[in-house]
Coordinates of C-alpha atoms in Angstrom, one line a residue:
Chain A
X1063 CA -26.9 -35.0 65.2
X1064 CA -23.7 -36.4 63.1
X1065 CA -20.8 -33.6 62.9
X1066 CA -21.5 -33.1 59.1
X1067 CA -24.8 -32.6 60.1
X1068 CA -24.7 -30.1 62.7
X1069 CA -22.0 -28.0 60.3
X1070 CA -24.0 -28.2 57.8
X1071 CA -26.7 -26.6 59.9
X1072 CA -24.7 -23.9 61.8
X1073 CA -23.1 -23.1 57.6
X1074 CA -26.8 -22.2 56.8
X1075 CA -27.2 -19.2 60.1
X1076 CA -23.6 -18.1 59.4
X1077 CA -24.3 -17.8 55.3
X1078 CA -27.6 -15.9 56.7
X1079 CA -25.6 -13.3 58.6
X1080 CA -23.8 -12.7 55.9
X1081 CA -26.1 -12.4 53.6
X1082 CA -27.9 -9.6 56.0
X1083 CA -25.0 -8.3 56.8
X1084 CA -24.3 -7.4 52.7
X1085 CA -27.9 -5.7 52.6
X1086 CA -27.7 -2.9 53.1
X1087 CA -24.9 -2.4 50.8
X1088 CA -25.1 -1.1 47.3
X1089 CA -25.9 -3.0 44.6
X1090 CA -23.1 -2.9 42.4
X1091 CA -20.2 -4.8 40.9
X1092 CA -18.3 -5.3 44.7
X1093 CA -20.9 -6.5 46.5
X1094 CA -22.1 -9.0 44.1
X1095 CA -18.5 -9.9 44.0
X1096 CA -18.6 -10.3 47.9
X1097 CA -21.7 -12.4 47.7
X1098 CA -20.1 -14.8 45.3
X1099 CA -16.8 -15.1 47.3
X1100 CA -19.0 -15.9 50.8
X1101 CA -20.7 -18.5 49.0
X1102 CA -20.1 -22.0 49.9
X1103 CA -16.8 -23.3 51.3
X1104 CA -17.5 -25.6 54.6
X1105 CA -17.7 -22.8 57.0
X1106 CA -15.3 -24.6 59.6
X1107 CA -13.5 -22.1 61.4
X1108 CA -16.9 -20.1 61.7
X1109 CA -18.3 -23.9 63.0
X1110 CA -15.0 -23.4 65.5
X1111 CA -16.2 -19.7 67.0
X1112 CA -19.4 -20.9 67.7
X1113 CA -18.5 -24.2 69.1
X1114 CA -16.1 -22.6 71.2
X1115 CA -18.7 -20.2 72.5
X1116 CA -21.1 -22.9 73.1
X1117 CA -18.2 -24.4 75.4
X1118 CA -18.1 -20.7 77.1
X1119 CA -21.9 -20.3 77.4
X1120 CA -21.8 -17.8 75.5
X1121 CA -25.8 -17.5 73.5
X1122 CA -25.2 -18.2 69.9
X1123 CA -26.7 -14.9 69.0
X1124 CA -24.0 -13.3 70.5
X1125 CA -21.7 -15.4 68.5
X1126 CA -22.9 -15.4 65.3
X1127 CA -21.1 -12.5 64.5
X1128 CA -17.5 -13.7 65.3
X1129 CA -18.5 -17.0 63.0
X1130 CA -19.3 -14.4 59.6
X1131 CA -16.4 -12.6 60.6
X1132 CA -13.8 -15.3 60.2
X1133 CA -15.7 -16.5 57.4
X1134 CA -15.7 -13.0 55.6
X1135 CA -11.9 -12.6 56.7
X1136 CA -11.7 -16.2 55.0
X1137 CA -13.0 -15.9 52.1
X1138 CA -10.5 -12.3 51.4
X1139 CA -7.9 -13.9 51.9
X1140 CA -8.9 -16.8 49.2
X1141 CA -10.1 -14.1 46.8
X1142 CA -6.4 -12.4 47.1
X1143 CA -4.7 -15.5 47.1
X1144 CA -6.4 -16.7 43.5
X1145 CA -5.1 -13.6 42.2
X1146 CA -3.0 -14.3 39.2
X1147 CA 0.2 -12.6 40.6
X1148 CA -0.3 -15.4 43.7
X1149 CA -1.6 -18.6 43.5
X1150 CA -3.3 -18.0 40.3
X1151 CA -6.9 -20.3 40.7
X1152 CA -9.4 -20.2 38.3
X1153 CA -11.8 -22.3 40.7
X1154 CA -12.8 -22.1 44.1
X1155 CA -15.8 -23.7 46.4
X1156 CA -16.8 -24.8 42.9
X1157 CA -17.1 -21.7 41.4
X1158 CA -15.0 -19.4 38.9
X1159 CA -12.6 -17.4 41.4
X1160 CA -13.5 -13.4 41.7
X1161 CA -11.0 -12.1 38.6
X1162 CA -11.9 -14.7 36.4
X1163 CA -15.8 -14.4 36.5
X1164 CA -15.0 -10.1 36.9
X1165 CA -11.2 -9.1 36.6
X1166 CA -8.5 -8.8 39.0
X1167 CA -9.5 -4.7 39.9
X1168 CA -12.6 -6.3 41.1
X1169 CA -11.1 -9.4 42.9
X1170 CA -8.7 -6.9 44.7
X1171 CA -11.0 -4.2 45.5
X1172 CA -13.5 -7.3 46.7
X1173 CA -10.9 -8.3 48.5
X1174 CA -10.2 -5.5 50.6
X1175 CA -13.9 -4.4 50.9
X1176 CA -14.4 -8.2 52.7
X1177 CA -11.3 -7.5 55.2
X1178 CA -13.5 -4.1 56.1
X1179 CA -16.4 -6.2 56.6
X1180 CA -14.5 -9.0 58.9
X1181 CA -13.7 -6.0 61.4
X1182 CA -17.1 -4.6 61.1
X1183 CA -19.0 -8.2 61.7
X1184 CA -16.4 -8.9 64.5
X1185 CA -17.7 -5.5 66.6
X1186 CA -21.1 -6.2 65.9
X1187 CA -24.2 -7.8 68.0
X1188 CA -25.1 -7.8 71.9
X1189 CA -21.4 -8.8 73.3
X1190 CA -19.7 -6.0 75.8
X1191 CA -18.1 -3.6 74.3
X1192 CA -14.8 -5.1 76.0
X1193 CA -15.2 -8.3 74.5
X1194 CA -15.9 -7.2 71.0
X1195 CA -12.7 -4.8 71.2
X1196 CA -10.6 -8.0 72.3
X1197 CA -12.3 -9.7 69.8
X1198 CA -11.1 -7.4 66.8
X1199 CA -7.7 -6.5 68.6
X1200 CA -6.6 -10.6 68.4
X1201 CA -8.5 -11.1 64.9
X1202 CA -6.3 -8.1 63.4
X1203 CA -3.1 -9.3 64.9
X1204 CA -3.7 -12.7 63.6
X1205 CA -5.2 -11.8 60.0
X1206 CA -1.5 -9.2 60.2
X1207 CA 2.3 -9.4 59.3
X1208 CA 3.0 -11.5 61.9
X1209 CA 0.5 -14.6 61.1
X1210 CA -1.1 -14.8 58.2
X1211 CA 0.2 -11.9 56.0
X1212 CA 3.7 -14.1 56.9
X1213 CA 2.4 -17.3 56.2
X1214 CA 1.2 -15.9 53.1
X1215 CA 4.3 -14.3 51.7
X1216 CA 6.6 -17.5 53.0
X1217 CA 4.4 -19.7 50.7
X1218 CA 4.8 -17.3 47.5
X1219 CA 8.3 -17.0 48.3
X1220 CA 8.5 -21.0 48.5
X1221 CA 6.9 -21.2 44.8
X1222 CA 10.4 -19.7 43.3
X1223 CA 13.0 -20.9 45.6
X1224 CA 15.3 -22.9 44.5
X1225 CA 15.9 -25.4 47.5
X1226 CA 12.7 -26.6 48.9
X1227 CA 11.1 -25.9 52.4
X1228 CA 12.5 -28.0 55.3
X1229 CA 9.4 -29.1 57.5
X1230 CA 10.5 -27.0 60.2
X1231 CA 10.0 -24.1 57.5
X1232 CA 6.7 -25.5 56.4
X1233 CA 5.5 -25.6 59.8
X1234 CA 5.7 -22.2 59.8
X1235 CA 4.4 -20.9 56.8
X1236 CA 1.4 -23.0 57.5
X1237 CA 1.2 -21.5 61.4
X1238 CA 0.5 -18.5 59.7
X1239 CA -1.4 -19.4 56.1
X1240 CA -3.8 -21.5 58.1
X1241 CA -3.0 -21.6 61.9
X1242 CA -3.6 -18.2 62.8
X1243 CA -7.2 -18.1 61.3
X1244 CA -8.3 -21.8 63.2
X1245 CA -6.5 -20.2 66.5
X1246 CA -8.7 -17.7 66.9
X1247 CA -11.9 -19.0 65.9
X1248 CA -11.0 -21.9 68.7
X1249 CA -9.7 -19.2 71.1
X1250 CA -12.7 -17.0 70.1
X1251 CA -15.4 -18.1 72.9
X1252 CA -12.6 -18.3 75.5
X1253 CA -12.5 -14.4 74.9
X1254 CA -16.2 -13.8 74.1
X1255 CA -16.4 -15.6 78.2
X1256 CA -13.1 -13.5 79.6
X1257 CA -11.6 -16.3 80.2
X1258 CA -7.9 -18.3 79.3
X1259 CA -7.6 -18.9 75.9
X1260 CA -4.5 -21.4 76.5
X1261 CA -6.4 -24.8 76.0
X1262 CA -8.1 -23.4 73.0
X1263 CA -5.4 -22.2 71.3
X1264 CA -3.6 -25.5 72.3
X1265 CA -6.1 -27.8 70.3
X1266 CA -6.5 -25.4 67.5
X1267 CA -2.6 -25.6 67.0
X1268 CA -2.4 -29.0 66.4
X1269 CA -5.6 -28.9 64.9
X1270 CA -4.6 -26.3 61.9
X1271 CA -1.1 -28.6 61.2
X1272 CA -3.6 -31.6 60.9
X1273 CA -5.6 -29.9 58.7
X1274 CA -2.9 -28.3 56.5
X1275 CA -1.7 -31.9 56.5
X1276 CA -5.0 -33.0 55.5
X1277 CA -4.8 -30.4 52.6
X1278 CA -1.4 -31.9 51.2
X1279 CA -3.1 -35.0 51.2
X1280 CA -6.6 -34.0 49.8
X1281 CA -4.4 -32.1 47.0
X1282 CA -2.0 -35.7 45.9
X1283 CA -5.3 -38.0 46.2
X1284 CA -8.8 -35.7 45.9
X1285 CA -11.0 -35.5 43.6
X1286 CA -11.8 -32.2 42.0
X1287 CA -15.3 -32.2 42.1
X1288 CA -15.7 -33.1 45.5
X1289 CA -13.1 -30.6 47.0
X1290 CA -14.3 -27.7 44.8
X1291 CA -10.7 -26.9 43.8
X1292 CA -7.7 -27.3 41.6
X1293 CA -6.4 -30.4 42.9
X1294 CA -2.1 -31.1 42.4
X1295 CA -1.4 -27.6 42.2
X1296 CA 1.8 -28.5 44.4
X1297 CA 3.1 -31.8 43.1
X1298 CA 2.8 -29.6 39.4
X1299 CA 4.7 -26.9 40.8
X1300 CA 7.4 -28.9 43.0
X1301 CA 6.4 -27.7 45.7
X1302 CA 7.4 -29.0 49.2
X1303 CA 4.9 -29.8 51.2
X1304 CA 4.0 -32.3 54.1
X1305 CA 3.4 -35.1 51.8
X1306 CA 6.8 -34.4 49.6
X1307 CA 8.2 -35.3 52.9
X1308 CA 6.6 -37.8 54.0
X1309 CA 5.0 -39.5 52.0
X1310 CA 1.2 -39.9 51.7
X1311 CA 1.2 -42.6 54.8
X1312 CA 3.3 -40.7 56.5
X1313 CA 1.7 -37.9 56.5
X1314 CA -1.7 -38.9 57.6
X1315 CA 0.5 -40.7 60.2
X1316 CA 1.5 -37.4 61.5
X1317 CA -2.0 -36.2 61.0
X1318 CA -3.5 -38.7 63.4
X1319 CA -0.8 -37.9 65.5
X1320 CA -1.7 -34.2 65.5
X1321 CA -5.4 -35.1 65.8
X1322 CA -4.5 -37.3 69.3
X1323 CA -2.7 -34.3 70.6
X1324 CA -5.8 -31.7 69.9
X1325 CA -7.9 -34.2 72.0
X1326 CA -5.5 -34.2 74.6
X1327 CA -5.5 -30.7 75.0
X1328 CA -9.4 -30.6 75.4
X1329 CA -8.9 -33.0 78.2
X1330 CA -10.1 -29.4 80.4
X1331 CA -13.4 -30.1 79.1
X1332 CA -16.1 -32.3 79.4
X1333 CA -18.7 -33.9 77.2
X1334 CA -19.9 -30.7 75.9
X1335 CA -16.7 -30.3 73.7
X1336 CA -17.9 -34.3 72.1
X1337 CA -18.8 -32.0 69.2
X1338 CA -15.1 -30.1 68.9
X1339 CA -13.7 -34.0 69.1
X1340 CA -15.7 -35.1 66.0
X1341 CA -14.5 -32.1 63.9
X1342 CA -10.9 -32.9 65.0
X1343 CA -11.6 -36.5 63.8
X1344 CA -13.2 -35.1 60.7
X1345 CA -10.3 -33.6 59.3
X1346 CA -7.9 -36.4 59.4
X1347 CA -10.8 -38.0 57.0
X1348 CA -12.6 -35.3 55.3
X1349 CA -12.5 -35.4 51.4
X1350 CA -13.2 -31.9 51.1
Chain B
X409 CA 3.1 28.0 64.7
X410 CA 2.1 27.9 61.0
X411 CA -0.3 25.4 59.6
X412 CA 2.2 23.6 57.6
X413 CA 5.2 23.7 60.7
X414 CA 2.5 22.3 62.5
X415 CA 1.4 19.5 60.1
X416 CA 5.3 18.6 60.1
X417 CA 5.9 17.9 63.5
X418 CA 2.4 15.6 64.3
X419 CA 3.6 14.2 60.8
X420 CA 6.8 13.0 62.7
X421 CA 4.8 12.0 66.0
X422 CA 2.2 9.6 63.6
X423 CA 5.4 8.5 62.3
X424 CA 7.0 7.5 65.2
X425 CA 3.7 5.4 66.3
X426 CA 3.6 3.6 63.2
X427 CA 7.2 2.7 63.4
X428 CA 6.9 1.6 67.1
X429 CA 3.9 -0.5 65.4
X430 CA 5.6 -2.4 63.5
X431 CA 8.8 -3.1 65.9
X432 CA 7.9 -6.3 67.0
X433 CA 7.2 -7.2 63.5
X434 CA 9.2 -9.9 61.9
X435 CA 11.7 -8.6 59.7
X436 CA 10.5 -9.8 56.4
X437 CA 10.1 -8.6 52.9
X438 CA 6.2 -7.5 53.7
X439 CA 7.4 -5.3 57.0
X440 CA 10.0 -3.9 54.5
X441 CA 7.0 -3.1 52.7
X442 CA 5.0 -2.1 55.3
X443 CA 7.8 0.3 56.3
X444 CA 8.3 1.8 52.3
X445 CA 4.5 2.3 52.1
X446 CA 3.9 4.4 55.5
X447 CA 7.1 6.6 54.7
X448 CA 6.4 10.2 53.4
X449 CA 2.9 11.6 53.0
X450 CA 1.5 14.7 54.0
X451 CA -0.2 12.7 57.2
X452 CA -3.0 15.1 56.3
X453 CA -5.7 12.2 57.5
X454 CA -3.5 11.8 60.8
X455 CA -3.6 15.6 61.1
X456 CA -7.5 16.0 61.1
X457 CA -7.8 12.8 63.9
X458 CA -5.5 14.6 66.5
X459 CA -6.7 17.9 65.7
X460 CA -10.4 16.7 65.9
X461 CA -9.2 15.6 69.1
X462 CA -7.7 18.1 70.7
X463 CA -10.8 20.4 69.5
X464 CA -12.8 17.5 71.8
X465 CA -10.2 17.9 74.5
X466 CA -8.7 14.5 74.3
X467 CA -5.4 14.5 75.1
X468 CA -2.7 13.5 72.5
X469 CA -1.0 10.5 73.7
X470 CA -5.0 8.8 73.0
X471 CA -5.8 9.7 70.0
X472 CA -2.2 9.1 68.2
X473 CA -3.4 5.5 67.7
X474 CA -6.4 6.6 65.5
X475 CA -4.2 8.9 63.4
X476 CA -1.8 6.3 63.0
X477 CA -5.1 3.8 62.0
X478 CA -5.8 6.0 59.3
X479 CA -2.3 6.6 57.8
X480 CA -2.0 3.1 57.9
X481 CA -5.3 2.0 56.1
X482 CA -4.7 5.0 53.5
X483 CA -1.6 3.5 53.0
X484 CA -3.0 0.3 51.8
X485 CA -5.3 1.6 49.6
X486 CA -2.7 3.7 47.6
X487 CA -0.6 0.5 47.9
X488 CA -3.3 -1.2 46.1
X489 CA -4.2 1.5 44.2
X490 CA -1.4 1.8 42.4
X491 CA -1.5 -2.1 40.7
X492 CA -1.0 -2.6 37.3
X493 CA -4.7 -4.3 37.5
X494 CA -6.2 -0.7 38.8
X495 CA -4.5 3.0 38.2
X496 CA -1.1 1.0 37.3
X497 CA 1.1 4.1 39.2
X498 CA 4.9 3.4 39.1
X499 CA 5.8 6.7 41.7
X500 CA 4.5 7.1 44.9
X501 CA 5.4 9.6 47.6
X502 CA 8.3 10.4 45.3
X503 CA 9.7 6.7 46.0
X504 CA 9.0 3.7 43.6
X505 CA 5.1 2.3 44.2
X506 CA 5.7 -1.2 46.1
X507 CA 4.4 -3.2 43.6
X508 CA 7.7 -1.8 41.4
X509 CA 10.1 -1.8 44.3
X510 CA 9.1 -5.2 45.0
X511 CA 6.2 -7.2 43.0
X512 CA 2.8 -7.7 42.5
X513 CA 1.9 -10.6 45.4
X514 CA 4.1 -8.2 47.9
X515 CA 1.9 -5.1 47.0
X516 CA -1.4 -7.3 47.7
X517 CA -0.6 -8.5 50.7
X518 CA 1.8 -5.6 52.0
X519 CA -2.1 -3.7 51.8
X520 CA -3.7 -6.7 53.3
X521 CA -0.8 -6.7 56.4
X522 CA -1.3 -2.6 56.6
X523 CA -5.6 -2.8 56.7
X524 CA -4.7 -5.0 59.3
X525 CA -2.6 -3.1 60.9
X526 CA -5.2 -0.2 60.6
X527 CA -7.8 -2.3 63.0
X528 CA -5.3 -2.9 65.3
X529 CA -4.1 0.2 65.5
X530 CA -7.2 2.6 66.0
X531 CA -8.3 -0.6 69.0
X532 CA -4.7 -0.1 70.7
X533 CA -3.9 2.9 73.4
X534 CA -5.6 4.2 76.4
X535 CA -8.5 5.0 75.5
X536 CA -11.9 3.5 77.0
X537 CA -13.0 0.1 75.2
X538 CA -16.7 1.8 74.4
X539 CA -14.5 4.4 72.2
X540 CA -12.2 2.4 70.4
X541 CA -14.8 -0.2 69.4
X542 CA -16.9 2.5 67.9
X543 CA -13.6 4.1 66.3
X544 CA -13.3 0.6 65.1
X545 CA -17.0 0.4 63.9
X546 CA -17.0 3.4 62.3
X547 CA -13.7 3.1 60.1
X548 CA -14.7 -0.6 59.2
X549 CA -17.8 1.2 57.2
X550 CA -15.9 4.2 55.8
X551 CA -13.1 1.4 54.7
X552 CA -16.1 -1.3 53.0
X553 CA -18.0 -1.3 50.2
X554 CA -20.2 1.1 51.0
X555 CA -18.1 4.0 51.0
X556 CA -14.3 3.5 50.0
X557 CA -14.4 0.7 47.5
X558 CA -17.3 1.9 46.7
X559 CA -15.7 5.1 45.1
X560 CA -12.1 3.0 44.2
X561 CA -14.5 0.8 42.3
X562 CA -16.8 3.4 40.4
X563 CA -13.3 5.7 39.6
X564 CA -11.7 1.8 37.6
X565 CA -15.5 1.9 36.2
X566 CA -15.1 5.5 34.6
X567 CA -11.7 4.3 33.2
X568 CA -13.3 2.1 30.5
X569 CA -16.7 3.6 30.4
X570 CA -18.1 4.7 27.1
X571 CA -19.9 8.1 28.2
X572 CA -17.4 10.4 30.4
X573 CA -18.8 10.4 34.1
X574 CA -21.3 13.8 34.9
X575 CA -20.7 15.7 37.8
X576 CA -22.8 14.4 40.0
X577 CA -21.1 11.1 39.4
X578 CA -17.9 12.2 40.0
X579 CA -18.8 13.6 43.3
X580 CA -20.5 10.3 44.2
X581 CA -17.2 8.7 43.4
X582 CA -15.4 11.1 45.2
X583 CA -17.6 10.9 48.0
X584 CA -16.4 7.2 48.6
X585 CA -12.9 7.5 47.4
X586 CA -11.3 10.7 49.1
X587 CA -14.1 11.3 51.4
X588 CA -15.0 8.3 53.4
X589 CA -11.7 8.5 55.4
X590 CA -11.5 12.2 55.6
X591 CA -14.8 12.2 57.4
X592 CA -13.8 9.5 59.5
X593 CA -10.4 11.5 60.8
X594 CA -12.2 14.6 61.2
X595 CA -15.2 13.1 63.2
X596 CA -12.9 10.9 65.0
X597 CA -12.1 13.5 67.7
X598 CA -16.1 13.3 68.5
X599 CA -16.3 9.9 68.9
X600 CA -13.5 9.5 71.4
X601 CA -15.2 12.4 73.4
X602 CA -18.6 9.8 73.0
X603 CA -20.3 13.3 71.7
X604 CA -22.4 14.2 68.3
X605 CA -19.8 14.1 65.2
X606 CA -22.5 15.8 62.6
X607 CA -20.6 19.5 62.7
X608 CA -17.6 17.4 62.2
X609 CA -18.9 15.4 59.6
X610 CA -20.3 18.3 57.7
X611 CA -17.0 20.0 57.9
X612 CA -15.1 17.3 56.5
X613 CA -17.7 16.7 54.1
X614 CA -17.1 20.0 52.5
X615 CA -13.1 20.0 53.0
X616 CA -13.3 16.6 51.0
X617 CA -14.5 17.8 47.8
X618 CA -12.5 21.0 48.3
X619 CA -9.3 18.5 48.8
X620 CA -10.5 16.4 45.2
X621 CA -11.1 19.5 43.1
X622 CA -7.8 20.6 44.6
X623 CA -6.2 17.4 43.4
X624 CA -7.8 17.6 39.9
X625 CA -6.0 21.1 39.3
X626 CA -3.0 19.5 40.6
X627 CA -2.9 16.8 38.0
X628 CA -3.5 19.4 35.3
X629 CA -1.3 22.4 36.6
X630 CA 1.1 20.7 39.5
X631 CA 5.0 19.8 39.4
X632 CA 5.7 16.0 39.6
X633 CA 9.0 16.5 41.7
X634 CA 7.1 18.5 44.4
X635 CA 3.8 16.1 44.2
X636 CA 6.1 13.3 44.7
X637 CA 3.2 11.5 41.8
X638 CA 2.2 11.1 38.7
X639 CA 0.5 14.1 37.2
X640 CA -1.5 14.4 33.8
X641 CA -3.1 11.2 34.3
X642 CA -6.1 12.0 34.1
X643 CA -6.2 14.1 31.3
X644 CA -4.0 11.5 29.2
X645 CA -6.7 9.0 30.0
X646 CA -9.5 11.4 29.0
X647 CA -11.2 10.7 32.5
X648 CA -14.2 13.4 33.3
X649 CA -12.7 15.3 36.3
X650 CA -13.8 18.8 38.0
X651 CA -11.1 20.3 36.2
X652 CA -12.5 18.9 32.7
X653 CA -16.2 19.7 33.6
X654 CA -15.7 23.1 35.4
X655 CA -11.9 24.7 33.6
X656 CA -9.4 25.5 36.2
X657 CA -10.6 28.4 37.0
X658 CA -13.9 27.1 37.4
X659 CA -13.0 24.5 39.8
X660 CA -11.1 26.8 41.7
X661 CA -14.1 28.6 42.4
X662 CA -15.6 25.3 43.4
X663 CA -13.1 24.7 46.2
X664 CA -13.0 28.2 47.4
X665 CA -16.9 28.1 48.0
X666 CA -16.4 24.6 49.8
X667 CA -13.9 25.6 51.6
X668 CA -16.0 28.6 52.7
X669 CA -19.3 26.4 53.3
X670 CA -16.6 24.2 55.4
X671 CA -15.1 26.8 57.4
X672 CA -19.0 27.8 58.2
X673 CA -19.8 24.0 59.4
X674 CA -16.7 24.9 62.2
X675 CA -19.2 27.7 63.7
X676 CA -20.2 25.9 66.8
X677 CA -16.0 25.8 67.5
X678 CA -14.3 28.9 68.6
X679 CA -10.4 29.4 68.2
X680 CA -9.4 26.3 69.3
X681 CA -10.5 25.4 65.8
X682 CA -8.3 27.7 64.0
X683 CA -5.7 25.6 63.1
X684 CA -8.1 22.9 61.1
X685 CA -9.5 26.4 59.6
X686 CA -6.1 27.1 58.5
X687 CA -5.5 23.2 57.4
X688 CA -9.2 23.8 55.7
X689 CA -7.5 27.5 53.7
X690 CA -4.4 25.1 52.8
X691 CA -6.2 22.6 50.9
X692 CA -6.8 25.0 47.8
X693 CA -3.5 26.4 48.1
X694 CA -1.3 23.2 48.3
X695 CA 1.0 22.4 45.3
X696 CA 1.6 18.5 47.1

């Protein structure tokens, strides 16, 4: 099966433990506001966690769980980061964002009601205890202040200051904005199994900055429809960014280069990780 | 000791954990934050977790990491609470809200970093990995969209709602917004002991309402210096409250009888539950 294929495939049993997950829950404004923020979106660091677990042995049933977590935690943090007083989006995953199809109480308290439901998914299902607890222990550090909170605040902070980023400085924003989300779901099986994290966390670091880098890219040359997104937002704004730097061959230069590093640092593990190597290659190349 | 001399000094030991918490923190405009949001506060939810605990005999240096959870994650939702986009509060704790100290995009994600913080709080200590996953469990459902954004979601509902809400759906509201994470604090003592939280539960179920209808009076009767809050809101807004369906006097008589039916759900305790009676007495008495 073709990379695009088999993510397509796991999207479908992660979107379906969503989708149980949310019913039981009332039916109100909120959760019909949840269900519209899980939908769609490519579902790639929940493809991560259960890739990683396959690598593990860890059952994918037992997995599952950690895969609609990050996707949940995910999807908050895009419904918060559309909000007008951030990066102000009006579509996402091809779909009016949460305040613009509700309003912004509802995006917030949506928002904060799909944070809950990351922590809940994350202890959930047949893992030990132990595992599920490290699980949600690393999941809240990384979601916190010191990862993605950060990367967060350093990229609103970059939208009104008036010298732009260095790349060192964008670097780290983007450690935290999208690093610390595709760290754990890489390092995710590695803990589900008890074991050393290190090589996981290695190729998912090099991984997220190709991806970010991808991002710039996708933003300067995408196409709307395809990607799902406001496309531009940051040349519009003046907003430093990989590509600002340098340049869109550059870039993707840097990318590959990124790319070639994450499959070095899977050099631990053998065939069974040929699926994690097409996904790195995907996102040097993926147009969404 | 006296209830309130006591309240004061675990106050300053749930403070001291939450500062230790965020030590290692960078030191950023969202710890800074962080740090304005968890200053002040009764620590009332704090309270009912290490008093639940010591009623369960667990000792205090265990279950200081669940009272700090919940002052954290209460913190947040004031913090978001207080948006212009939901009650739109400018005074908080008798400091400026954050999203006035600060802005808008701080206050989103200073909540966001402190529901984080929450999770990895109430997982953190020395308590057995069975406990703190089910601590962990448990506050991830009281925090969702079943119970707490549940009732933050009805009570921006009522705001622009034709017909003023009846009583029964104020105390549905109610049951979500104030009582979701007072149940959780006061069965939390139970659930690190791994024993039956329903007299708990049923306790804080009671003490809940009491603590709303005790809030409603306050809006209508209370001193903003000593409330540290807005007062009058309500009544300004012409929102249906306890105090607008039942008089003052009326809902008085309300909390006194819940206070009484709570006090009669402590039964199966003997005087080591005296001091959450007394804490159960101060709710209708409090002016803060």
């Amino acid at each position: 099966m073709s990379f695009l294929d088999q993510l397509k495939a796991e999207a479908g049993l992660i979107e379906t433990c969503l989708m149980d997950a949310l019913s039981d829950f009332p039916k109100d404004r909120i959760t019909d506001g949840m269900t519209h923020a899980l939908n769609g979106g490519k579902r790639l660091r929940g493809y991560f966690v259960l890739q990683s677990a396959a690598l593990h042995n860890v059952p994918h049933d037992q997995a599952i769980w950690s895969a609609a977590a990050i996707e949940a935690l995910h999807a908050y943090s895009l419904v918060h980061d559309d909000l007008p007083a951030m990066d102000d989006d009006d579509l996402r995953r091809g779909q009016p964002t949460v305040h613009v199809k509700w309003d912004e109480a509802t995006a917030i308290l949506v928002g904060d009601a799909l944070q809950a439901l990351a922590f809940e998914l994350v202890g959930s299902g047949p893992l030990e205890p132990t595992h599920k607890l490290a699980l949600s222990q690393t999941l809240a550090r990384q979601a916190g202040g010191r990862a993605l909170i950060r990367g967060q605040a350093m990229d609103i902070a970059a939208e009104t200051a008036t010298t732009p980023l260095s790349l060192a400085e964008i670097e780290s924003l983007q450690a935290g904005k999208t690093g610390a989300l595709i760290e754990w779901s890489c390092a995710a099986g590695a803990i589900m199994a008890g074991v050393d994290p290190t090589p996981m966390t290695n190729f998912a670091s090099c991984l997220g900055r190709a991806f970010q880098i991808s991002d710039d890219i996708l933003d300067v040359t995408g196409d709307e429809e395809i990607a799902g997104k406001r496309l531009q937002k940051d040349t519009t704004a003046g907003k430093a960014t990989f590509v600002s730097h340098l340049g869109v061959e550059g870039a993707k230069d840097k990318a590959r280069a990124l790319v070639a590093e994450a499959l070095h640092a899977l050099t631990p593990y053998d065939a069974q990780a040929d699926t994690l190597r097409d996904a790195a290659r995907f996102v040097i190349s993926r147009k969404f």
